[in-house]
PDB file of C-alpha atoms in Angstrom:
ATOM      1  CA  GLY A   1       0.598 -14.849  13.367  1.00  0.00           C
ATOM      2  CA  GLN A   2       2.038 -12.539  10.778  1.00  0.00           C
ATOM      3  CA  ASN A   3       4.057  -9.576  11.921  1.00  0.00           C
ATOM      4  CA  ILE A   4       6.083  -6.791  10.365  1.00  0.00           C
ATOM      5  CA  ASP A   5       8.123  -4.515  12.634  1.00  0.00           C
ATOM      6  CA  GLN A   6       9.749  -1.239  11.742  1.00  0.00           C
ATOM      7  CA  PRO A   7      10.577   1.857  13.801  1.00  0.00           C
ATOM      8  CA  THR A   8       7.788   4.383  14.177  1.00  0.00           C
ATOM      9  CA  GLU A   9       9.851   7.469  13.483  1.00  0.00           C
ATOM     10  CA  MET A  10      13.391   8.450  12.566  1.00  0.00           C
ATOM     11  CA  THR A  11      15.129  11.778  12.162  1.00  0.00           C
ATOM     12  CA  ALA A  12      18.098  12.500   9.916  1.00  0.00           C
ATOM     13  CA  THR A  13      19.972  15.462   8.504  1.00  0.00           C
ATOM     14  CA  GLU A  14      19.905  16.658   4.919  1.00  0.00           C
ATOM     15  CA  GLY A  15      22.827  15.197   2.985  1.00  0.00           C
ATOM     16  CA  ALA A  16      23.337  12.329   5.421  1.00  0.00           C
ATOM     17  CA  ILE A  17      22.568   8.598   5.200  1.00  0.00           C
ATOM     18  CA  VAL A  18      19.771   6.792   7.018  1.00  0.00           C
ATOM     19  CA  GLN A  19      18.941   3.115   7.365  1.00  0.00           C
ATOM     20  CA  ILE A  20      15.380   1.985   8.070  1.00  0.00           C
ATOM     21  CA  ASN A  21      15.112  -1.562   9.372  1.00  0.00           C
ATOM     22  CA  CYS A  22      12.285  -4.027   8.962  1.00  0.00           C
ATOM     23  CA  THR A  23      11.882  -7.457  10.541  1.00  0.00           C
ATOM     24  CA  TYR A  24       9.151  -9.871   9.593  1.00  0.00           C
ATOM     25  CA  GLN A  25       7.455 -13.133  10.460  1.00  0.00           C
ATOM     26  CA  THR A  26       4.981 -14.277   7.829  1.00  0.00           C
ATOM     27  CA  SER A  27       3.249 -17.355   6.459  1.00  0.00           C
ATOM     28  CA  GLY A  28       5.474 -17.952   3.485  1.00  0.00           C
ATOM     29  CA  PHE A  29       7.535 -15.453   1.586  1.00  0.00           C
ATOM     30  CA  ASN A  30       7.209 -14.200  -1.969  1.00  0.00           C
ATOM     31  CA  GLY A  31       9.242 -11.052  -1.686  1.00  0.00           C
ATOM     32  CA  LEU A  32       9.646  -7.901   0.362  1.00  0.00           C
ATOM     33  CA  PHE A  33       8.651  -4.445  -0.816  1.00  0.00           C
ATOM     34  CA  TRP A  34       9.493  -0.944   0.259  1.00  0.00           C
ATOM     35  CA  TYR A  35       7.097   1.892  -0.521  1.00  0.00           C
ATOM     36  CA  GLN A  36       7.317   5.628   0.064  1.00  0.00           C
ATOM     37  CA  GLN A  37       4.221   7.507   1.119  1.00  0.00           C
ATOM     38  CA  HIS A  38       3.962  11.268   1.412  1.00  0.00           C
ATOM     39  CA  ALA A  39       1.218  12.644   3.633  1.00  0.00           C
ATOM     40  CA  GLY A  40      -2.157  12.553   1.931  1.00  0.00           C
ATOM     41  CA  GLU A  41      -0.910  10.518  -1.004  1.00  0.00           C
ATOM     42  CA  ALA A  42      -0.934   6.860  -1.985  1.00  0.00           C
ATOM     43  CA  PRO A  43       2.214   4.734  -1.609  1.00  0.00           C
ATOM     44  CA  THR A  44       4.717   4.658  -4.429  1.00  0.00           C
ATOM     45  CA  PHE A  45       6.900   1.644  -5.140  1.00  0.00           C
ATOM     46  CA  LEU A  46      10.584   1.890  -4.219  1.00  0.00           C
ATOM     47  CA  SER A  47      12.039  -1.616  -4.285  1.00  0.00           C
ATOM     48  CA  TYR A  48      11.416  -5.342  -4.371  1.00  0.00           C
ATOM     49  CA  ASN A  49      13.721  -8.008  -2.919  1.00  0.00           C
ATOM     50  CA  VAL A  50      13.111 -11.721  -3.230  1.00  0.00           C
ATOM     51  CA  LEU A  51      16.696 -13.014  -3.026  1.00  0.00           C
ATOM     52  CA  ASP A  52      19.237 -12.306  -0.303  1.00  0.00           C
ATOM     53  CA  GLY A  53      21.496  -9.380  -0.868  1.00  0.00           C
ATOM     54  CA  LEU A  54      21.560  -5.727  -1.749  1.00  0.00           C
ATOM     55  CA  GLU A  55      19.577  -4.068  -4.523  1.00  0.00           C
ATOM     56  CA  GLU A  56      20.777  -0.590  -5.440  1.00  0.00           C
ATOM     57  CA  LYS A  57      18.700   1.963  -7.286  1.00  0.00           C
ATOM     58  CA  GLY A  58      20.171   5.433  -7.341  1.00  0.00           C
ATOM     59  CA  ARG A  59      20.200   6.985  -3.867  1.00  0.00           C
ATOM     60  CA  PHE A  60      18.095   4.154  -2.476  1.00  0.00           C
ATOM     61  CA  SER A  61      19.250   0.611  -1.683  1.00  0.00           C
ATOM     62  CA  SER A  62      17.383  -2.280  -0.130  1.00  0.00           C
ATOM     63  CA  PHE A  63      18.854  -5.320   1.580  1.00  0.00           C
ATOM     64  CA  LEU A  64      17.284  -8.665   2.406  1.00  0.00           C
ATOM     65  CA  SER A  65      18.260 -11.589   4.607  1.00  0.00           C
ATOM     66  CA  ARG A  66      15.595 -14.267   4.399  1.00  0.00           C
ATOM     67  CA  SER A  67      17.217 -16.462   7.050  1.00  0.00           C
ATOM     68  CA  LYS A  68      17.056 -13.592   9.535  1.00  0.00           C
ATOM     69  CA  GLY A  69      13.674 -12.282   8.437  1.00  0.00           C
ATOM     70  CA  TYR A  70      15.291  -8.888   8.033  1.00  0.00           C
ATOM     71  CA  SER A  71      15.486  -6.088   5.529  1.00  0.00           C
ATOM     72  CA  TYR A  72      16.664  -2.517   5.484  1.00  0.00           C
ATOM     73  CA  LEU A  73      16.161   0.476   3.232  1.00  0.00           C
ATOM     74  CA  LEU A  74      19.204   2.720   2.901  1.00  0.00           C
ATOM     75  CA  LEU A  75      18.753   6.292   1.761  1.00  0.00           C
ATOM     76  CA  LYS A  76      21.867   8.263   0.806  1.00  0.00           C
ATOM     77  CA  GLU A  77      22.421  11.972   0.205  1.00  0.00           C
ATOM     78  CA  LEU A  78      19.170  12.770   1.925  1.00  0.00           C
ATOM     79  CA  GLN A  79      17.047  15.545   0.490  1.00  0.00           C
ATOM     80  CA  MET A  80      14.218  17.428   2.150  1.00  0.00           C
ATOM     81  CA  LYS A  81      11.765  15.805  -0.273  1.00  0.00           C
ATOM     82  CA  ASP A  82      12.669  12.414   1.243  1.00  0.00           C
ATOM     83  CA  SER A  83      10.631  13.359   4.303  1.00  0.00           C
ATOM     84  CA  ALA A  84       7.842  10.783   4.148  1.00  0.00           C
ATOM     85  CA  SER A  85       6.671   7.519   5.614  1.00  0.00           C
ATOM     86  CA  TYR A  86       8.434   4.384   4.429  1.00  0.00           C
ATOM     87  CA  LEU A  87       6.372   1.216   4.416  1.00  0.00           C
ATOM     88  CA  CYS A  88       7.800  -2.287   4.526  1.00  0.00           C
ATOM     89  CA  ALA A  89       5.523  -5.007   3.135  1.00  0.00           C
ATOM     90  CA  VAL A  90       5.981  -8.743   2.704  1.00  0.00           C
ATOM     91  CA  MET A  91       4.120 -10.831   0.141  1.00  0.00           C
ATOM     92  CA  ASP A  92       3.024 -14.039   1.813  1.00  0.00           C
ATOM     93  CA  SER A  93       2.385 -17.505   0.381  1.00  0.00           C
ATOM     94  CA  ASN A  94      -1.034 -16.354  -0.911  1.00  0.00           C
ATOM     95  CA  TYR A  95       0.560 -13.392  -2.706  1.00  0.00           C
ATOM     96  CA  GLN A  96      -1.087 -11.035  -0.237  1.00  0.00           C
ATOM     97  CA  LEU A  97       0.854  -8.025   0.992  1.00  0.00           C
ATOM     98  CA  ILE A  98       1.341  -7.857   4.746  1.00  0.00           C
ATOM     99  CA  TRP A  99       2.094  -4.272   5.747  1.00  0.00           C
ATOM    100  CA  GLY A 100       4.239  -2.782   8.449  1.00  0.00           C
ATOM    101  CA  ALA A 101       2.959   0.289  10.242  1.00  0.00           C
ATOM    102  CA  GLY A 102       5.458   2.500   8.439  1.00  0.00           C
ATOM    103  CA  THR A 103       8.416   4.595   9.531  1.00  0.00           C
ATOM    104  CA  LYS A 104       8.004   8.347   9.469  1.00  0.00           C
ATOM    105  CA  LEU A 105      11.274   9.885   8.336  1.00  0.00           C
ATOM    106  CA  ILE A 106      11.899  13.503   9.274  1.00  0.00           C
ATOM    107  CA  ILE A 107      14.706  15.297   7.449  1.00  0.00           C
ATOM    108  CA  LYS A 108      16.204  18.352   9.107  1.00  0.00           C
ATOM    109  CA  PRO A 109      18.287  20.981   7.301  1.00  0.00           C
TER     110      PRO A 109
ATOM    111  CA  GLY B  19       4.654   2.335 -16.716  1.00  0.00           C
ATOM    112  CA  ALA B  20       1.555   0.878 -15.111  1.00  0.00           C
ATOM    113  CA  VAL B  21      -0.977   3.492 -14.061  1.00  0.00           C
ATOM    114  CA  VAL B  22      -3.972   3.107 -11.784  1.00  0.00           C
ATOM    115  CA  SER B  23      -6.541   5.868 -11.506  1.00  0.00           C
ATOM    116  CA  GLN B  24      -9.187   6.493  -8.889  1.00  0.00           C
ATOM    117  CA  HIS B  25     -12.254   8.642  -9.106  1.00  0.00           C
ATOM    118  CA  PRO B  26     -13.185  10.793  -7.337  1.00  0.00           C
ATOM    119  CA  SER B  27     -10.043  11.991  -5.591  1.00  0.00           C
ATOM    120  CA  ARG B  28     -12.072  13.707  -2.880  1.00  0.00           C
ATOM    121  CA  VAL B  29     -15.703  13.396  -1.906  1.00  0.00           C
ATOM    122  CA  ILE B  30     -17.821  14.886   0.848  1.00  0.00           C
ATOM    123  CA  CYS B  31     -21.181  13.308   1.516  1.00  0.00           C
ATOM    124  CA  LYS B  32     -23.908  13.475   4.107  1.00  0.00           C
ATOM    125  CA  SER B  33     -24.440  10.754   6.664  1.00  0.00           C
ATOM    126  CA  GLY B  34     -26.767   8.055   5.362  1.00  0.00           C
ATOM    127  CA  THR B  35     -25.934   8.485   1.694  1.00  0.00           C
ATOM    128  CA  SER B  36     -23.916   6.132  -0.515  1.00  0.00           C
ATOM    129  CA  VAL B  37     -20.679   6.877  -2.324  1.00  0.00           C
ATOM    130  CA  LYS B  38     -19.114   4.997  -5.232  1.00  0.00           C
ATOM    131  CA  ILE B  39     -15.356   5.005  -5.813  1.00  0.00           C
ATOM    132  CA  GLU B  40     -13.905   3.757  -9.094  1.00  0.00           C
ATOM    133  CA  CYS B  41     -10.512   2.153  -9.579  1.00  0.00           C
ATOM    134  CA  ARG B  42      -9.172   1.703 -13.104  1.00  0.00           C
ATOM    135  CA  SER B  43      -5.995   0.149 -14.463  1.00  0.00           C
ATOM    136  CA  LEU B  44      -5.251   2.372 -17.444  1.00  0.00           C
ATOM    137  CA  ASP B  45      -2.612   0.504 -19.412  1.00  0.00           C
ATOM    138  CA  PHE B  46      -2.728  -3.060 -18.154  1.00  0.00           C
ATOM    139  CA  GLN B  47      -5.211  -5.745 -17.241  1.00  0.00           C
ATOM    140  CA  ALA B  48      -5.829  -6.655 -13.642  1.00  0.00           C
ATOM    141  CA  THR B  49      -7.767  -9.745 -12.643  1.00  0.00           C
ATOM    142  CA  THR B  50      -7.158  -8.849  -9.007  1.00  0.00           C
ATOM    143  CA  MET B  51      -7.577  -5.483  -7.344  1.00  0.00           C
ATOM    144  CA  PHE B  52      -7.257  -4.642  -3.683  1.00  0.00           C
ATOM    145  CA  TRP B  53      -9.104  -2.065  -1.615  1.00  0.00           C
ATOM    146  CA  TYR B  54      -7.372  -0.492   1.367  1.00  0.00           C
ATOM    147  CA  ARG B  55      -8.411   2.009   3.979  1.00  0.00           C
ATOM    148  CA  GLN B  56      -5.990   4.244   5.818  1.00  0.00           C
ATOM    149  CA  PHE B  57      -6.800   6.341   8.864  1.00  0.00           C
ATOM    150  CA  PRO B  58      -4.555   9.274   9.797  1.00  0.00           C
ATOM    151  CA  LYS B  59      -1.099   8.273  10.988  1.00  0.00           C
ATOM    152  CA  GLN B  60      -1.880   4.573  10.520  1.00  0.00           C
ATOM    153  CA  SER B  61      -0.734   2.030   7.996  1.00  0.00           C
ATOM    154  CA  LEU B  62      -2.763   0.602   5.175  1.00  0.00           C
ATOM    155  CA  MET B  63      -5.534  -1.801   6.157  1.00  0.00           C
ATOM    156  CA  LEU B  64      -6.637  -4.279   3.542  1.00  0.00           C
ATOM    157  CA  MET B  65     -10.431  -4.275   3.299  1.00  0.00           C
ATOM    158  CA  ALA B  66     -11.054  -6.718   0.498  1.00  0.00           C
ATOM    159  CA  THR B  67      -9.632  -8.476  -2.511  1.00  0.00           C
ATOM    160  CA  SER B  68     -11.601  -8.006  -5.700  1.00  0.00           C
ATOM    161  CA  ASN B  69     -11.408 -10.643  -8.417  1.00  0.00           C
ATOM    162  CA  GLU B  70     -12.784 -10.032 -11.891  1.00  0.00           C
ATOM    163  CA  GLY B  71     -15.980 -11.947 -12.498  1.00  0.00           C
ATOM    164  CA  SER B  72     -16.352 -13.301  -8.980  1.00  0.00           C
ATOM    165  CA  LYS B  73     -17.303 -12.180  -5.499  1.00  0.00           C
ATOM    166  CA  ALA B  74     -14.860 -10.146  -3.476  1.00  0.00           C
ATOM    167  CA  THR B  75     -13.080 -11.633  -0.488  1.00  0.00           C
ATOM    168  CA  TYR B  76     -13.452  -9.456   2.566  1.00  0.00           C
ATOM    169  CA  GLU B  77     -11.048  -9.229   5.485  1.00  0.00           C
ATOM    170  CA  GLN B  78     -12.254 -10.043   8.950  1.00  0.00           C
ATOM    171  CA  GLY B  79     -14.250  -7.228  10.474  1.00  0.00           C
ATOM    172  CA  VAL B  80     -15.164  -5.576   7.166  1.00  0.00           C
ATOM    173  CA  GLU B  81     -18.909  -5.562   6.496  1.00  0.00           C
ATOM    174  CA  LYS B  82     -19.527  -6.814   2.977  1.00  0.00           C
ATOM    175  CA  ASP B  83     -23.059  -5.396   2.909  1.00  0.00           C
ATOM    176  CA  LYS B  84     -21.741  -1.966   3.751  1.00  0.00           C
ATOM    177  CA  PHE B  85     -18.739  -1.947   1.419  1.00  0.00           C
ATOM    178  CA  LEU B  86     -19.978  -3.286  -1.892  1.00  0.00           C
ATOM    179  CA  ILE B  87     -17.323  -4.260  -4.383  1.00  0.00           C
ATOM    180  CA  ASN B  88     -17.871  -4.939  -8.047  1.00  0.00           C
ATOM    181  CA  HIS B  89     -15.086  -6.012 -10.411  1.00  0.00           C
ATOM    182  CA  ALA B  90     -16.942  -6.130 -13.693  1.00  0.00           C
ATOM    183  CA  SER B  91     -14.019  -5.969 -16.099  1.00  0.00           C
ATOM    184  CA  LEU B  92     -10.283  -6.521 -16.249  1.00  0.00           C
ATOM    185  CA  THR B  93      -9.674  -2.799 -15.826  1.00  0.00           C
ATOM    186  CA  LEU B  94     -12.374  -1.589 -13.434  1.00  0.00           C
ATOM    187  CA  SER B  95     -13.325  -2.252  -9.837  1.00  0.00           C
ATOM    188  CA  THR B  96     -15.748  -0.165  -7.816  1.00  0.00           C
ATOM    189  CA  LEU B  97     -16.208   0.244  -4.079  1.00  0.00           C
ATOM    190  CA  THR B  98     -19.557   1.566  -2.860  1.00  0.00           C
ATOM    191  CA  VAL B  99     -19.795   2.742   0.716  1.00  0.00           C
ATOM    192  CA  THR B 100     -23.468   2.368   1.566  1.00  0.00           C
ATOM    193  CA  SER B 101     -25.246   4.373   4.246  1.00  0.00           C
ATOM    194  CA  ALA B 102     -22.044   6.184   5.074  1.00  0.00           C
ATOM    195  CA  HIS B 103     -21.394   7.433   8.594  1.00  0.00           C
ATOM    196  CA  PRO B 104     -18.779   9.866   9.918  1.00  0.00           C
ATOM    197  CA  GLU B 105     -16.633   6.972  11.140  1.00  0.00           C
ATOM    198  CA  ASP B 106     -16.314   5.839   7.513  1.00  0.00           C
ATOM    199  CA  SER B 107     -14.377   9.019   6.766  1.00  0.00           C
ATOM    200  CA  SER B 108     -10.970   7.822   5.637  1.00  0.00           C
ATOM    201  CA  PHE B 109      -8.489   7.599   2.792  1.00  0.00           C
ATOM    202  CA  TYR B 110      -9.464   4.749   0.465  1.00  0.00           C
ATOM    203  CA  ILE B 111      -6.771   3.381  -1.813  1.00  0.00           C
ATOM    204  CA  CYS B 112      -7.014   0.720  -4.474  1.00  0.00           C
ATOM    205  CA  SER B 113      -4.227  -1.281  -6.019  1.00  0.00           C
ATOM    206  CA  ALA B 114      -4.178  -3.522  -9.064  1.00  0.00           C
ATOM    207  CA  ARG B 115      -2.152  -6.634  -9.688  1.00  0.00           C
ATOM    208  CA  VAL B 116      -0.752  -7.197 -13.170  1.00  0.00           C
ATOM    209  CA  VAL B 117      -2.167 -10.300 -14.826  1.00  0.00           C
ATOM    210  CA  GLY B 118       0.300 -13.170 -14.637  1.00  0.00           C
ATOM    211  CA  ARG B 119       2.737 -11.252 -12.436  1.00  0.00           C
ATOM    212  CA  ASP B 120       1.663 -11.753  -8.846  1.00  0.00           C
ATOM    213  CA  TYR B 121       4.443  -9.661  -7.365  1.00  0.00           C
ATOM    214  CA  GLU B 122       3.568  -6.543  -9.362  1.00  0.00           C
ATOM    215  CA  GLN B 123       0.988  -4.338  -7.737  1.00  0.00           C
ATOM    216  CA  TYR B 124       0.346  -0.669  -8.495  1.00  0.00           C
ATOM    217  CA  PHE B 125      -1.539   1.806  -6.353  1.00  0.00           C
ATOM    218  CA  GLY B 126      -4.131   4.353  -7.305  1.00  0.00           C
ATOM    219  CA  PRO B 127      -3.794   7.904  -5.968  1.00  0.00           C
ATOM    220  CA  GLY B 128      -6.445   7.368  -3.302  1.00  0.00           C
ATOM    221  CA  THR B 129      -9.850   8.854  -2.514  1.00  0.00           C
ATOM    222  CA  ARG B 130     -10.395  11.061   0.519  1.00  0.00           C
ATOM    223  CA  LEU B 131     -13.920  10.443   1.841  1.00  0.00           C
ATOM    224  CA  THR B 132     -15.428  12.816   4.367  1.00  0.00           C
ATOM    225  CA  VAL B 133     -18.852  12.019   5.784  1.00  0.00           C
ATOM    226  CA  THR B 134     -20.597  14.892   7.537  1.00  0.00           C
TER     227      THR B 134
END
């Protein structure tokens, strides 16, 4: 079956760095996505990885290892507004998104 | 950038009535749109895939006669919840895939449905 695993909840301090991990097992692979979702809102796109390695975009970076079925989202210089759920999703061989359950990130002052 | 709108953003209806939710891609064409449902503190659940000009493909466990989907144009898909019940109360989100770019998918802002 298809499976995406990520931690349910993480806590970090304002100004610090946090890494959210995601492991996956899917039928085929056409890329891995990270989305941010604030409570009561729709997800917003953060990053897309299809090749191994690190993609950096401002304070956010995303890493992919296809051989390990592993990705992480790295958030630097955390701000209170970064408190949200972070969803990992893999696009399978049918170009369907398979979603993880999301990681709720709590930022403390 | 690509924008997807949904209307209405919030709706309250009585049990037994039907509700229509519209999803529009505003500045791009989308042959494929997706309808998701999200219950509190849970992840997105794909309900159906809507393809322009053809019947929608429903996920297992989703009643196609209850959740009617129409994708009449390259920029509009509608979801009608028929004979709504309180357990249908949820956050409904659509997303649209850019024509010719299968990896690009943009989400609408969501519709909060409350059935009383």
